[in-house]
Each structure stands twice: as C-alpha cells, then as structure tokens.
Coordinates of C-alpha atoms and ligand atoms in Angstrom, one line a residue:
M656 CA 56.9 187.1 109.1
K657 CA 60.1 188.1 110.5
N658 CA 61.1 189.9 114.0
Y659 CA 62.9 192.8 113.7
I660 CA 66.6 192.9 115.7
K661 CA 65.6 196.1 117.4
E662 CA 62.1 194.0 118.7
T663 CA 64.6 192.0 120.4
V664 CA 65.8 193.8 123.2
D665 CA 62.0 194.2 124.4
L666 CA 61.8 190.3 124.4
K667 CA 62.4 188.2 127.6
A668 CA 64.7 185.5 127.4
G669 CA 63.6 182.2 126.1
A670 CA 61.5 184.0 124.0
E671 CA 61.5 182.5 120.3
V672 CA 62.2 184.8 117.5
I673 CA 62.6 184.6 113.6
L674 CA 65.4 186.9 112.0
K675 CA 65.8 187.7 108.7
G676 CA 68.7 189.9 107.4
W677 CA 72.4 189.6 106.3
V678 CA 75.5 188.2 107.7
H679 CA 77.5 191.5 108.8
V680 CA 80.6 189.2 110.1
Y681 CA 80.8 185.5 110.3
R682 CA 83.5 183.9 112.5
R683 CA 83.6 179.9 113.1
M684 CA 85.3 178.9 116.2
G685 CA 85.9 175.3 116.1
K686 CA 82.2 173.4 115.4
L687 CA 80.5 176.5 116.5
G688 CA 79.6 179.6 114.4
F689 CA 79.4 183.1 115.5
I690 CA 76.9 185.6 113.1
D691 CA 76.7 189.4 113.6
L692 CA 73.5 189.3 112.0
R693 CA 72.1 193.1 110.0
D694 CA 68.6 194.1 109.4
S695 CA 67.4 197.4 108.7
T696 CA 67.0 197.7 112.5
G697 CA 70.1 196.7 114.0
I698 CA 72.7 194.2 114.7
I699 CA 72.6 191.3 116.8
Q700 CA 75.0 188.4 117.6
V701 CA 73.7 184.8 116.5
V702 CA 75.4 181.8 118.3
C703 CA 75.3 178.4 116.3
V704 CA 75.9 175.4 118.1
P705 CA 75.3 172.1 115.7
D706 CA 73.9 169.9 118.9
E707 CA 71.4 172.6 119.7
M708 CA 69.9 173.0 116.1
T709 CA 67.1 170.9 114.3
Q710 CA 68.1 172.8 111.1
G711 CA 71.1 173.9 108.9
A712 CA 73.8 172.7 111.0
D713 CA 75.1 170.6 107.8
I714 CA 75.6 174.6 106.1
L715 CA 77.4 176.2 108.8
D716 CA 80.4 175.6 106.3
D717 CA 78.8 177.7 103.6
V718 CA 78.0 181.0 105.2
R719 CA 79.8 183.8 103.9
S720 CA 79.6 187.5 104.8
E721 CA 76.8 189.7 103.1
F722 CA 74.5 186.2 102.7
V723 CA 71.1 186.5 103.1
V724 CA 69.6 184.2 105.7
S725 CA 66.9 183.7 108.1
I726 CA 67.3 182.1 111.5
K727 CA 64.5 181.0 114.2
G728 CA 66.3 180.8 117.8
V729 CA 66.1 181.4 121.1
I730 CA 67.0 185.0 123.1
Q731 CA 69.4 184.6 125.8
E732 CA 71.9 186.9 128.0
R733 CA 75.1 186.8 127.0
G734 CA 77.6 186.1 129.5
V735 CA 78.6 189.0 132.0
K736 CA 82.0 189.2 130.3
Q737 CA 80.5 189.3 126.8
Q738 CA 78.2 192.0 127.5
R739 CA 79.0 195.1 125.4
E740 CA 77.2 198.4 126.8
D741 CA 78.1 200.3 123.8
Q742 CA 75.6 198.2 121.3
L743 CA 71.7 198.1 121.4
T744 CA 71.5 194.5 121.6
G745 CA 74.5 193.8 123.4
K746 CA 73.3 192.5 126.4
I747 CA 71.8 189.3 124.3
E748 CA 72.3 187.0 121.9
I749 CA 70.7 184.5 120.0
L750 CA 71.2 180.8 120.0
A751 CA 69.8 179.2 116.5
K752 CA 67.6 176.7 116.1
E753 CA 67.3 176.5 112.3
L754 CA 69.5 178.5 110.0
E755 CA 68.4 178.6 106.1
I756 CA 69.9 180.5 103.4
L757 CA 68.0 182.8 101.5
S758 CA 70.4 184.3 99.0
E759 CA 74.4 184.1 98.4
S760 CA 76.4 186.8 97.9
E761 CA 79.6 187.0 95.9
T762 CA 82.6 189.0 97.4
P763 CA 81.4 192.7 97.6
P764 CA 84.0 194.9 95.9
F765 CA 84.7 196.5 99.0
E766 CA 84.0 195.7 102.7
I767 CA 80.7 196.4 104.1
V768 CA 82.1 196.3 107.9
N769 CA 84.8 198.9 107.0
E770 CA 85.2 202.7 106.7
E771 CA 83.4 203.2 103.3
R772 CA 85.4 205.7 102.0
Q773 CA 88.0 203.2 101.9
A774 CA 86.8 202.6 98.3
N775 CA 86.6 205.8 95.7
E776 CA 83.8 207.5 95.0
E777 CA 83.4 206.2 91.6
L778 CA 83.0 202.3 92.9
R779 CA 80.9 203.4 95.6
L780 CA 78.5 204.9 93.3
K781 CA 78.7 202.1 91.2
Y782 CA 78.1 199.8 94.0
R783 CA 75.3 202.2 95.6
Y784 CA 73.1 199.6 97.0
L785 CA 76.4 198.2 98.6
D786 CA 77.7 201.3 99.7
L787 CA 74.2 202.2 101.5
R788 CA 74.6 199.0 103.2
H789 CA 77.4 200.9 105.5
E790 CA 76.4 202.2 109.0
R791 CA 77.1 205.7 108.2
M792 CA 75.2 205.9 105.0
A793 CA 72.2 203.8 106.4
K794 CA 72.1 206.5 109.3
N795 CA 72.4 209.7 106.9
M796 CA 69.1 207.8 104.9
N797 CA 67.2 207.7 108.2
L798 CA 68.1 211.1 108.8
R799 CA 66.9 212.0 105.7
H800 CA 63.8 210.1 106.2
Q801 CA 63.2 211.9 109.7
V802 CA 63.7 215.2 108.3
I803 CA 61.0 215.1 105.6
K804 CA 58.7 213.4 107.6
N805 CA 59.1 215.8 110.2
F806 CA 58.9 218.7 108.1
R807 CA 55.7 217.2 106.6
E808 CA 54.0 216.6 109.8
Q809 CA 54.7 220.2 111.0
F810 CA 53.1 221.5 107.6
Y811 CA 50.3 219.3 107.9
A812 CA 49.6 220.8 111.4
L813 CA 49.7 224.3 110.1
D814 CA 47.2 223.0 108.0
F815 CA 48.9 223.6 104.7
K816 CA 48.1 221.2 101.5
E817 CA 50.7 218.9 99.9
I818 CA 50.1 219.6 95.8
E819 CA 52.4 218.0 93.5
T820 CA 53.1 220.4 90.3
P821 CA 54.5 218.9 86.7
Y822 CA 58.0 217.9 86.2
L823 CA 57.4 218.2 82.4
S824 CA 57.2 222.1 82.3
K825 CA 58.3 225.3 80.3
S826 CA 61.7 226.6 79.7
T827 CA 61.7 230.4 81.5
P828 CA 65.1 232.0 81.9
E829 CA 65.2 231.9 85.7
G830 CA 68.7 232.1 86.7
A831 CA 70.2 228.7 85.7
R832 CA 70.3 226.2 82.4
D833 CA 67.4 224.2 81.7
F834 CA 67.0 220.4 81.3
L835 CA 65.4 220.3 78.1
V836 CA 62.7 217.1 77.0
P837 CA 62.1 216.9 73.5
S838 CA 58.5 216.5 72.8
R839 CA 57.5 213.8 70.5
N840 CA 54.1 215.0 69.5
Y841 CA 55.1 218.8 68.4
P842 CA 58.5 218.2 66.5
G843 CA 60.7 220.8 67.3
K844 CA 59.2 221.5 70.9
F845 CA 60.8 220.7 74.0
Y846 CA 59.6 220.5 77.5
A847 CA 61.7 221.8 80.1
L848 CA 62.5 220.1 83.8
P849 CA 61.7 222.9 86.4
Q850 CA 64.6 224.2 88.0
S851 CA 61.6 225.2 91.2
P852 CA 58.1 225.1 91.2
Q853 CA 58.1 228.9 91.6
Q854 CA 55.7 230.1 88.8
Y855 CA 53.1 226.7 89.5
K856 CA 53.0 227.4 93.5
Q857 CA 52.5 231.2 92.8
M858 CA 49.5 230.3 90.1
L859 CA 48.1 228.1 93.2
M860 CA 48.3 231.2 95.2
V861 CA 46.0 232.9 92.5
A862 CA 43.8 229.2 92.8
G863 CA 43.0 230.1 96.1
L864 CA 44.7 227.1 98.2
E865 CA 46.2 229.7 100.6
K866 CA 49.0 227.1 101.9
Y867 CA 51.0 224.9 99.7
F868 CA 54.0 223.0 100.5
Q869 CA 55.5 220.2 98.3
V870 CA 58.6 218.1 98.8
V871 CA 60.1 218.8 95.1
R872 CA 62.4 217.6 92.8
C873 CA 64.4 220.6 91.0
F874 CA 66.4 220.5 88.0
R875 CA 69.4 223.1 87.3
D876 CA 71.6 222.1 84.3
E877 CA 74.8 223.3 86.1
D878 CA 78.2 222.1 86.6
Q879 CA 78.5 220.0 89.9
R880 CA 80.1 220.8 93.3
G881 CA 80.0 219.4 96.5
D882 CA 77.0 221.3 97.7
R883 CA 75.3 221.3 94.4
Q884 CA 73.7 218.6 92.1
A885 CA 71.8 218.9 88.9
E886 CA 68.9 217.5 90.6
F887 CA 68.4 218.2 94.2
T888 CA 65.4 218.3 96.7
Q889 CA 63.5 221.2 97.9
I890 CA 60.8 221.4 100.6
D891 CA 59.1 223.9 98.5
V892 CA 56.2 226.5 100.6
E893 CA 53.8 229.6 99.6
R894 CA 51.5 231.2 101.5
S895 CA 48.8 234.1 100.8
F896 CA 48.5 237.2 102.6
V897 CA 51.4 237.0 104.4
D898 CA 54.5 239.4 105.1
Q899 CA 58.1 238.3 105.6
E900 CA 57.8 239.0 109.3
E901 CA 55.2 236.0 109.1
I902 CA 57.3 233.9 106.8
I903 CA 60.2 234.0 108.7
N904 CA 58.7 233.4 112.0
M905 CA 56.9 230.3 111.0
L906 CA 60.0 228.9 109.5
E907 CA 62.4 229.5 112.4
A908 CA 59.9 228.0 114.7
I909 CA 59.7 225.0 112.5
M910 CA 63.5 224.2 112.0
I911 CA 63.6 224.8 115.5
K912 CA 61.1 222.1 116.2
M913 CA 62.8 219.7 113.3
V914 CA 66.4 220.1 115.2
E915 CA 64.7 219.4 118.6
V916 CA 62.9 216.2 117.5
V917 CA 65.1 214.6 114.8
A918 CA 69.0 216.0 116.0
P919 CA 68.2 216.6 119.7
D920 CA 71.8 216.0 120.3
K921 CA 72.4 219.2 118.0
K922 CA 73.0 222.7 119.9
I923 CA 71.4 226.0 118.2
M924 CA 73.7 228.8 118.8
S925 CA 70.9 231.0 119.3
V926 CA 67.1 231.8 119.4
P927 CA 65.6 233.6 118.0
F928 CA 68.1 233.6 115.1
P929 CA 70.2 236.4 114.3
R930 CA 69.1 238.9 111.6
L931 CA 71.6 240.4 109.1
T932 CA 70.9 243.0 106.7
Y933 CA 72.8 242.0 103.2
K934 CA 74.8 244.9 104.1
E935 CA 75.9 244.1 107.3
A936 CA 76.6 240.7 106.7
M937 CA 79.0 241.7 103.7
E938 CA 80.7 244.4 105.6
K939 CA 81.4 242.3 108.7
Y940 CA 81.9 239.0 107.3
Q941 CA 82.3 239.4 103.3
S942 CA 79.7 237.0 102.9
D943 CA 76.1 236.8 102.3
K944 CA 76.0 233.3 104.3
P945 CA 78.0 234.1 107.0
D946 CA 79.4 231.0 109.2
L947 CA 78.5 232.5 112.7
R948 CA 80.0 229.2 114.8
K949 CA 82.1 230.3 117.7
N950 CA 83.9 227.2 117.3
K951 CA 84.0 225.9 113.3
E952 CA 85.4 222.4 114.4
D953 CA 82.2 221.5 116.3
K954 CA 79.7 219.9 114.0
D955 CA 77.1 219.6 116.7
E956 CA 76.8 223.6 117.0
L957 CA 74.0 225.1 114.5
A958 CA 74.2 228.7 113.7
F959 CA 71.3 229.6 112.0
A960 CA 70.9 233.3 111.0
W961 CA 68.7 235.4 108.7
V962 CA 69.9 237.6 105.9
V963 CA 67.7 240.3 104.9
D964 CA 67.5 243.0 102.4
F965 CA 68.8 241.9 99.5
P966 CA 69.3 244.3 96.9
M967 CA 66.8 243.6 94.3
F968 CA 68.9 243.5 91.4
E969 CA 72.7 243.3 90.3
Y970 CA 74.7 243.6 87.3
K971 CA 75.7 240.1 85.9
E972 CA 78.9 241.0 84.6
G973 CA 79.4 237.8 82.3
D974 CA 76.1 238.4 80.6
E975 CA 76.4 242.0 80.4
R976 CA 73.0 242.6 81.8
W977 CA 71.2 243.2 84.6
G978 CA 69.1 240.3 86.7
A979 CA 67.2 239.7 89.4
V980 CA 69.3 238.6 92.6
H981 CA 66.4 236.0 93.7
H982 CA 64.4 236.4 91.1
P983 CA 62.0 238.5 89.1
F984 CA 58.7 237.8 90.7
T985 CA 60.1 239.3 94.5
A986 CA 58.8 242.3 95.4
F987 CA 60.4 245.5 96.5
D988 CA 59.2 248.4 98.3
Q989 CA 56.8 250.6 95.9
A990 CA 58.8 253.8 96.8
D991 CA 61.1 252.0 94.3
L992 CA 58.9 252.1 91.4
A993 CA 60.0 255.1 89.8
K994 CA 63.4 254.1 89.5
V995 CA 62.4 250.2 88.4
E996 CA 60.8 252.5 85.8
A997 CA 63.7 254.7 85.1
G998 CA 66.1 251.5 85.0
D999 CA 67.8 252.8 87.8
L1000 CA 68.3 249.3 89.1
G1001 CA 71.4 249.5 92.0
E1002 CA 69.8 250.6 94.7
I1003 CA 66.8 248.8 95.1
K1004 CA 66.0 246.3 98.3
A1005 CA 64.1 243.1 97.5
K1006 CA 61.6 241.8 100.3
Q1007 CA 64.0 238.9 100.2
Y1008 CA 65.0 236.1 102.9
D1009 CA 67.7 234.1 103.6
L1010 CA 68.3 231.5 106.3
V1011 CA 71.6 230.2 106.7
L1012 CA 73.5 227.7 108.6
N1013 CA 76.8 227.0 109.4
G1014 CA 78.2 229.6 106.0
S1015 CA 75.5 227.6 103.9
E1016 CA 72.2 229.2 102.6
I1017 CA 69.7 226.4 103.2
A1018 CA 66.6 228.4 102.2
G1019 CA 65.3 231.5 100.5
G1020 CA 62.6 232.9 99.4
S1021 CA 60.6 236.4 99.3
I1022 CA 57.2 238.2 99.0
R1023 CA 56.1 238.8 95.9
T1024 CA 55.2 241.2 93.7
H1025 CA 51.5 240.5 92.8
S1026 CA 50.4 243.0 90.5
A1027 CA 50.7 242.4 86.8
E1028 CA 51.5 245.5 85.9
I1029 CA 54.5 245.8 88.4
L1030 CA 55.7 242.7 87.4
A1031 CA 55.8 243.8 83.5
K1032 CA 57.6 246.8 84.6
V1033 CA 60.2 244.3 86.3
F1034 CA 60.5 242.0 82.9
K1035 CA 61.1 245.4 80.9
A1036 CA 63.5 247.0 83.0
L1037 CA 65.2 243.4 82.7
G1038 CA 65.6 244.1 79.3
H1039 CA 62.6 241.5 77.9
S1040 CA 60.9 242.8 75.0
E1041 CA 57.1 242.7 74.9
E1042 CA 57.0 239.2 73.1
E1043 CA 59.7 237.9 75.2
V1044 CA 57.8 238.6 78.0
Q1045 CA 54.3 237.5 76.6
S1046 CA 56.1 234.0 75.5
Q1047 CA 57.6 233.1 78.8
F1048 CA 55.5 235.1 81.5
G1049 CA 52.1 235.9 79.6
H1050 CA 50.5 232.7 81.7
L1051 CA 51.3 234.3 85.3
L1052 CA 50.3 237.9 84.1
E1053 CA 47.5 236.3 82.7
A1054 CA 46.7 234.6 86.0
F1055 CA 47.2 238.2 88.1
K1056 CA 44.4 239.6 85.9
Y1057 CA 41.9 237.3 88.0
G1058 CA 41.9 238.5 91.5
V1059 CA 45.6 237.7 92.8
P1060 CA 46.1 237.6 96.9
P1061 CA 49.4 239.3 98.1
H1062 CA 51.6 236.1 98.7
G1063 CA 55.0 234.9 99.2
G1064 CA 57.1 231.7 100.5
I1065 CA 60.5 230.0 100.9
A1066 CA 62.2 226.9 99.6
I1067 CA 64.7 225.1 102.2
G1068 CA 67.1 223.1 100.2
L1069 CA 67.0 219.8 101.8
D1070 CA 70.3 218.2 100.8
R1071 CA 71.9 221.0 102.1
L1072 CA 70.7 221.1 105.3
L1073 CA 71.1 217.8 105.7
M1074 CA 74.5 217.5 104.8
I1075 CA 75.4 219.9 107.7
L1076 CA 72.9 217.9 110.1
A1077 CA 74.5 214.6 109.1
G1078 CA 78.0 216.2 109.5
E1079 CA 79.1 215.8 106.4
D1080 CA 81.0 217.3 103.1
S1081 CA 79.1 216.7 100.5
I1082 CA 75.5 216.6 99.1
R1083 CA 76.1 212.9 97.9
E1084 CA 76.5 211.4 101.3
V1085 CA 72.9 212.1 102.1
M1086 CA 71.6 211.3 98.8
A1087 CA 70.6 207.9 97.8
F1088 CA 71.2 207.9 94.1
P1089 CA 73.7 211.2 93.5
K1090 CA 75.7 211.6 90.5
T1091 CA 79.5 212.0 90.4
S1092 CA 80.8 215.7 90.4
D1093 CA 81.2 215.2 86.4
N1094 CA 77.1 214.5 86.5
R1095 CA 77.0 210.7 85.3
D1096 CA 75.4 207.9 87.1
P1097 CA 78.0 205.2 87.7
L1098 CA 75.4 202.6 88.6
M1099 CA 73.0 202.7 85.5
D1100 CA 75.4 204.0 83.3
S1101 CA 73.8 207.1 82.5
P1102 CA 73.8 209.6 80.3
S1103 CA 73.8 206.8 77.8
D1104 CA 73.1 206.1 73.9
V1105 CA 69.9 206.1 72.8
S1106 CA 68.6 204.2 69.3
K1107 CA 67.9 205.7 66.0
A1108 CA 64.5 204.7 66.0
Q1109 CA 64.1 207.0 69.7
L1110 CA 65.6 209.7 67.9
D1111 CA 63.4 209.8 65.2
E1112 CA 60.6 209.3 66.9
L1113 CA 61.7 213.0 68.6
H1114 CA 62.4 214.0 65.4
L1115 CA 65.9 214.9 66.7
S1116 CA 69.4 214.0 64.7
L1117 CA 72.7 214.0 66.4
K1118 CA 75.2 216.5 65.3
K1119 CA 78.4 214.5 63.8
Ligands
LIG181 N1 62.0 229.3 93.8 C1 62.6 229.7 94.9 C2 64.0 229.0 94.9 O1 64.0 228.0 94.4 C3 62.3 229.6 96.0 C4 61.4 230.7 96.4 O2 61.3 231.9 96.1 O3 60.4 230.5 97.3 O4 64.9 229.4 95.1

C-alpha cells in the first residue's frame, strides 16, 4: 500500500510514509538528490541524503524525470526559508530512507513540467497519456469527473433512474449524418450509432419509467470545429407528466448547485437565469445563443440564459425542404395544428428551450408531441412519404398507441459546458482522447485499414 501525496499534509513530522509516483523534477546538489515527486493527488519534495538511506543511495545517479519510483521516508518540516505557501505540501518534505526505481522512462517528446501548448496538437494527441500528465490537463480531467459525479448525485437524489440505451441503433434522419456499422449477420444492412438517445428515452417514458437520465455518448458524422467532435457526451434527461416550466426550473436548480459545489470560484451573473424569446434574442443580439457577460474577458463570469419560443420549423436552404428546428418530436401549440396540416409551417412556435452559457448552447430540449396522430402529421408536413414514416419512425408511432404519458426532456452538452467551466477554447482540452480537427486519432492511428477477411465477413468491398 502506498500513501497518497495529499495525505502527507495531515501527518505529523516524523511519520513514516511510502510514496509511489513519477519524478516530476530531479536535481542533484553534490551528493544530495532532490526529487519533486508527483502522483495523482499532488507533488511533494523528497530529499535524498545518502547517509540517511538504508536502500537506494547507489541509484541516485540513475534517476531521471518521469521515472516511476517508490520512496519510503519520513515527513519533516521544511526550514522557514524553504517553505512555500502557494503549494499544498509547501511546508513539509520527505526525508528518504529507501528509494527504488519501479520503471524507467525515455525522455518524453515534450516537457511535462512546462506549458503543454509548447507542443503541437498532433504530438500532444499522439502522446495523449503524457499530455494528460500536465497539471492543466489533469485538472481538466478532474473537473470532468467532478461535474459528472455531481450531476449523477443530483439526479439520483431526485429519484431519476440511470438507464443505458443501445449504441448499435438504427439510422434515422434526425439532422446530422449517421455513422454506419455494417451488419455481419444481415448482408447489406447497417446499424447506425445514435445521434442521441432521443427515441429510446421517449420509449422509456412509454414503458412507465417516468424519470430517466443517462451520461451518454452521441455520434454525429460532422466536420469538426472547436466546440464540436464527432463523438461527444450528453447528460440526457427525460421526464413524464411535466411542462416546460418544470423542466426549466429543475435544470436551472441543478446547474446552480453544480457550479456551487464544483466551481465555487465562478460567479453566476443572474439568478434566476434570464429568459429571452428566440425573437428577442435575434432582435437584440442577432444570435439565438447570446453572450450576456458584462466583461467578456473574465473567465470566472457565468452568464446563463434560457432561450424559449423557438420556431418549430425552418426552411433548410441547402436541402430545399422544411425541417424541424429542434427535432420533429417537439410539441407545438395545438391551435397551430391546422397550419401543420395545411403545410403552412412558417409561424409555428415550438415548446423548445435552450440553455445558453457565455454565448454557447449548453443544453437543449423540448416538450414532446405524445400523440401518434399528430406526430404522423408532422412527418407528413416535412415531406416524408407514408412508407418512409413507417420504416423510420413506425416503432415510435406504434409505441404511442399503448398509453403514452405526456413527457419532455433536455440534454446537456457536457463537453461544451466543461470547456467553459475550465476556461478552455476547445472541447478537445476537456476530453481524455479526442480526435484531431480532421477526425483522426493520432494515438491509435485511426481510422485505419482493415483486412480483406474482415471486409468479406461484412459483405463489403471497397471502391477502387
Ligand atoms: N435529443 C436532443 C438533442 O440531442 C435533446 C432533447 O431534446 O432532449 O439535442
């Protein structure tokens, strides 16, 4: 068993400890060796005085940065002049009794003690396991863990059930391009990776679960940008017997509490969060995700705001057809049903709500249409043929025939939220193993070739 470095500050001078970790910095001064030892909980100075050591004095010349070592030693107070107030362990150090090298390290391709952005991103991603040793990246990973933990705890406390939904799913035209997975058992057929668990979570409501959430991966085959990755994480939520007001209030309270616990140094600009209609946001800020910070340089300021009353449909210029602004499952005012039937889609308001933070959309959701009949009319208005509707959404329409509760939900874009909390410019900085901006993974070297035998099994052949 080892002691963790953060525990040393609670121990008295003279206490014996066994520390195991990485050599962060190593200095020799004459016969002495000074190791700044790093583990997942902190850094502490270890003083190696050969005369004081019963084991390992002979290997003091061999130690290098990033070696993994085990040190048995005793805690001692540092001389007053050597004390460092700004460091957790700055008042103490370890006097080594035994030193053992557990594994050696080659010189890393970039320095771990120095600013990580010294290296280009390609190299950082190729050696991501070293990049994650940097203090800032380790902090970001810890923040990610803390935020997920906090959300989970809050949803558990509210009696939400955490349910997983399939990743091998079905291609449905929901917005972005699907990632397809060829089926071995069914030649010519494909699974699709879900763009979100939207239809599954709605069917869980039909199943009677009432309160669902999930920390879930979503896949969209889009070109990447600073705040987009093909694979990203949502905190996905759905609830039965709720209206828009209840979802908004619930999520707002959860967000405020999360910030209080996980990022207490941040200042939320106004509580309750301001609410803007889509029209107001567009008129006043020319954006449906306005940045309401007073001082945009200040990374500690959090300006949350809700945007509501989105249009239900928009004309997609590129595709020359009407589409849903959020998704077709979103509810609208029943008074507008006649317009939907008539294909007059321009002026209909959706029961959709987006949460924006410092100019980014960090959550979005809606109350759903829970009538199979109305949903079928929406699909028809969007130009889907009867057969398309049956093959792509038939399962949901069928489910809605068996007692579907009114329901609604929301999904938090976890990576974007973390990017803002961490004060980063890219979501790649808050993901453990992101892809490059052109969709590659330099660490595993993917995407990669596969064998002819694998392709044959999948009934695939490559175009020349
Ligand atoms: N599934 C939706 C999305 O990914 C969120 C929701 O409507 O709950 O944006």
